[in-house]
Coordinates of C-alpha atoms in Angstrom, one line a residue:
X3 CA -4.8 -1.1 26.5
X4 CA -3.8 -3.8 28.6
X5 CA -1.1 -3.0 31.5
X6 CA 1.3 -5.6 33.7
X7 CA -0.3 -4.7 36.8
X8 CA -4.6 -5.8 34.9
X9 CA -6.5 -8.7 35.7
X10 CA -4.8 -12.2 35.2
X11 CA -7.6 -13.2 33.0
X12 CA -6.7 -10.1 30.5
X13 CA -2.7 -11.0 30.9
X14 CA -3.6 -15.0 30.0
X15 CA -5.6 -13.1 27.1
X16 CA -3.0 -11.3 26.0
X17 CA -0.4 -14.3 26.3
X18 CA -2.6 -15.9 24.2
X19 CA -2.7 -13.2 21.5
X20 CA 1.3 -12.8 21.6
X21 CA 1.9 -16.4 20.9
X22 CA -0.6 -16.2 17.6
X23 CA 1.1 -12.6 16.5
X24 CA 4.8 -14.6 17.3
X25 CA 3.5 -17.3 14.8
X26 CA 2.2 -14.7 12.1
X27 CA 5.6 -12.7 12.3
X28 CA 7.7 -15.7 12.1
X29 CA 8.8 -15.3 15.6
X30 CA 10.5 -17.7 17.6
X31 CA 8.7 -17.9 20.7
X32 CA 10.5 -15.2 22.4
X33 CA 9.8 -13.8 25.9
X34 CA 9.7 -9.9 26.1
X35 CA 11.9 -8.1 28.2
X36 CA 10.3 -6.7 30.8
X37 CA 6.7 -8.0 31.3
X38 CA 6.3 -5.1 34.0
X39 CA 7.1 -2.5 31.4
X40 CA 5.1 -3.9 28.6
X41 CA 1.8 -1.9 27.4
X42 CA -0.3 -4.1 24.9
X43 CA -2.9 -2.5 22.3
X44 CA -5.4 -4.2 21.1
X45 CA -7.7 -3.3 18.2
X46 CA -11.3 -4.9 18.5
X47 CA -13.8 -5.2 15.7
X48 CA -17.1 -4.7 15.7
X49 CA -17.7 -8.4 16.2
X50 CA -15.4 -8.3 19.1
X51 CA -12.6 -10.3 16.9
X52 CA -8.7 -9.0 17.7
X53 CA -7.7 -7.9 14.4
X54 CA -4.9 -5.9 15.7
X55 CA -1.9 -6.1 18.7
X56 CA 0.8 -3.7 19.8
X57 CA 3.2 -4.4 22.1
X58 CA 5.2 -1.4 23.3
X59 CA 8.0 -1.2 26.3
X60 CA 9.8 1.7 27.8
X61 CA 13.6 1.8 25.8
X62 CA 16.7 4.1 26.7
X63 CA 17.9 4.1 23.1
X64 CA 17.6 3.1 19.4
X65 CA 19.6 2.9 16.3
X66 CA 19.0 5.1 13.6
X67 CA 18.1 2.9 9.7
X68 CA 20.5 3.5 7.3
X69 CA 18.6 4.3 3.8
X70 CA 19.8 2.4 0.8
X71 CA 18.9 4.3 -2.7
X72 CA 16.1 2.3 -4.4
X73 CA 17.5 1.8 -7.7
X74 CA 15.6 3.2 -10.6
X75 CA 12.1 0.8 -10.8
X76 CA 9.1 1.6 -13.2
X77 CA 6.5 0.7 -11.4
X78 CA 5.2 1.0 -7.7
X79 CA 5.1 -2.8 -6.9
X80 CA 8.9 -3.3 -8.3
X81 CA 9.9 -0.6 -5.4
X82 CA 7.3 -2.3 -2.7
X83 CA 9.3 -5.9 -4.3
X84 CA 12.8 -4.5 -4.2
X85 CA 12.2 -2.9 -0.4
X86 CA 11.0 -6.1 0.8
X87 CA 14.1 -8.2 -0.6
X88 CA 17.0 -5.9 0.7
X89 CA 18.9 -6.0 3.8
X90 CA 18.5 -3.4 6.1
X91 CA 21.6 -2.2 8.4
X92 CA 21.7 0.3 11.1
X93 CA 24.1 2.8 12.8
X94 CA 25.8 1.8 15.8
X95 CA 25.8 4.9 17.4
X96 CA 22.6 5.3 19.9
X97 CA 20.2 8.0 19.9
X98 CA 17.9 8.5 22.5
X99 CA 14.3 6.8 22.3
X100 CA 11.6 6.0 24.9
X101 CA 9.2 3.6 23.8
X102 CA 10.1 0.8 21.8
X103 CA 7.3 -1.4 19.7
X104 CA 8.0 -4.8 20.4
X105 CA 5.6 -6.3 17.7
X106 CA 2.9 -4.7 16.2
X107 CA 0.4 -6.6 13.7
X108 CA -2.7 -6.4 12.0
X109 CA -5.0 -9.3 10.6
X110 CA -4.0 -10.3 7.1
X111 CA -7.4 -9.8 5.4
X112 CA -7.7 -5.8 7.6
X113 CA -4.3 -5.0 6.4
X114 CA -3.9 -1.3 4.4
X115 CA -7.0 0.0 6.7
X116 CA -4.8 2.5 9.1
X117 CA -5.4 -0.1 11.9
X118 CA -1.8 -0.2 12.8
X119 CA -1.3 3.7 12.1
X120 CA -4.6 4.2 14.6
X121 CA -2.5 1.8 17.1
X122 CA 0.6 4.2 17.3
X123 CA -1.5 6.8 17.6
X124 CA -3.0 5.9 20.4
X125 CA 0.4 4.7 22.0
X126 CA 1.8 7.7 21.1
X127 CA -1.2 10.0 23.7
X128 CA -1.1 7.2 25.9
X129 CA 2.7 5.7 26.7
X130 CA 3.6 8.4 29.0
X131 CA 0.8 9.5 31.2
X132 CA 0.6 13.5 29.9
X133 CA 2.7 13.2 27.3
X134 CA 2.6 12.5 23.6
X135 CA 5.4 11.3 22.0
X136 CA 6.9 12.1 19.0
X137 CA 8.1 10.0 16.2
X138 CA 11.2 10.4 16.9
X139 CA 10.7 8.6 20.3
X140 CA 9.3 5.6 19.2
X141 CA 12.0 3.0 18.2
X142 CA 10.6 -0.1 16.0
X143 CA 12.0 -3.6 16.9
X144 CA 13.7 -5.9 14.4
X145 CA 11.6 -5.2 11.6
X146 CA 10.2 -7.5 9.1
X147 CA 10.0 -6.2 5.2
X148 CA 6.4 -5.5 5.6
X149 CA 7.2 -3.8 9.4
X150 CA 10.0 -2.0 7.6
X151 CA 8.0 -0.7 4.5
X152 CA 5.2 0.7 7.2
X153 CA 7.4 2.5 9.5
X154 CA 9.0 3.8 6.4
X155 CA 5.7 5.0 5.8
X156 CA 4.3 5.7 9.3
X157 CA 7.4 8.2 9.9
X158 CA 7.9 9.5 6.9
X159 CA 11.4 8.4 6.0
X160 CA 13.1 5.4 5.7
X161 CA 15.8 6.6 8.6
X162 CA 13.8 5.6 11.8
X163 CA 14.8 4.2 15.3
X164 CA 14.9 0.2 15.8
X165 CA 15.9 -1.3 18.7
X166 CA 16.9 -5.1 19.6
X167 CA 14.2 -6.7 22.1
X168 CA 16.3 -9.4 22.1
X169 CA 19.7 -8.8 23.1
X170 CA 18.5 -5.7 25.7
X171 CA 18.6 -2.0 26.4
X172 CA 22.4 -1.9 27.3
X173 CA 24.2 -3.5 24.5
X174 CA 26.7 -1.5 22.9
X175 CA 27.0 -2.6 19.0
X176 CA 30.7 -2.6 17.8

């Protein structure tokens, strides 16, 4: 875990690593929030290769998924196909969260491994000093279909938290 307040040579490092995960995403190059409330997890191979990044910040609220019934499919992959394509929308009322994940990503070819499940975990026993955070704390930001189809999976429905890094913590959606 790498905090605002490490070594400048581990915040260039992690600069560095956002910029590549940004690229993966599809990203714009955008700036986080608050870099003083930012807590980055990195997942090191054996060979000392980043194969995974979290970036989690401290949130006041998030926005409960809407689900949208998957129309009958006959096979697994026309579901995973059919929840990739769809638009997602979200309430706009706010429920209380704590810790939002800014981006989270796991090397293409390690992808499927629990890397990124292993990564909440440990931001879950780790956010709050203490504390271990539920999963219904933990608000997921701006999803992409892949990001959507893991927290899906990672909470266990397809009704969890996201939050806007973008447009901030104190927007009220209308």
């Amino acid at each position: 875990m790498v905090l605002p307040d490490d070594p400048k040579y581990a915040l260039k490092k992690v600069e560095e690593i956002r910029e590549m995960v940004d690229n993966d995403l599809g990203f714009q190059q955008a700036p986080l929030m608050c870099y003083s409330r930012t807590k980055t997890l990195l997942f090191i191979s054996n060979d000392k290769k980043v194969i995974g990044c979290l970036i989690a910040e401290h949130i006041q609220w998030g926005y409960r998924v809407i689900e949208e019934k998957v129309p009958e499919v006959s096979s697994e992959n026309e579901k995973v196909i059919f929840e990739r394509q769809k638009a997602w929308c979200c309430s706009t009322s706010p429920e209380p969260a704590i810790c939002g994940i800014s981006r989270i990503w796991v090397f293409s070819m390690m992808r499927r491994k629990k890397i990124a499940s292993r990564m909440i975990e440990c931001l879950r026993s780790n956010f709050i000093y203490g504390s271990y955070l539920s999963k219904e704390e933990i608000a997921f930001s701006d999803p992409t279909p892949d990001g959507k189809l893991f927290a899906t999976q990672y909470c266990g429905t397809g009704q969890f938290l996201v939050y806007n890094f973008l447009n901030g913590q104190h927007q009220t959606l209308l």
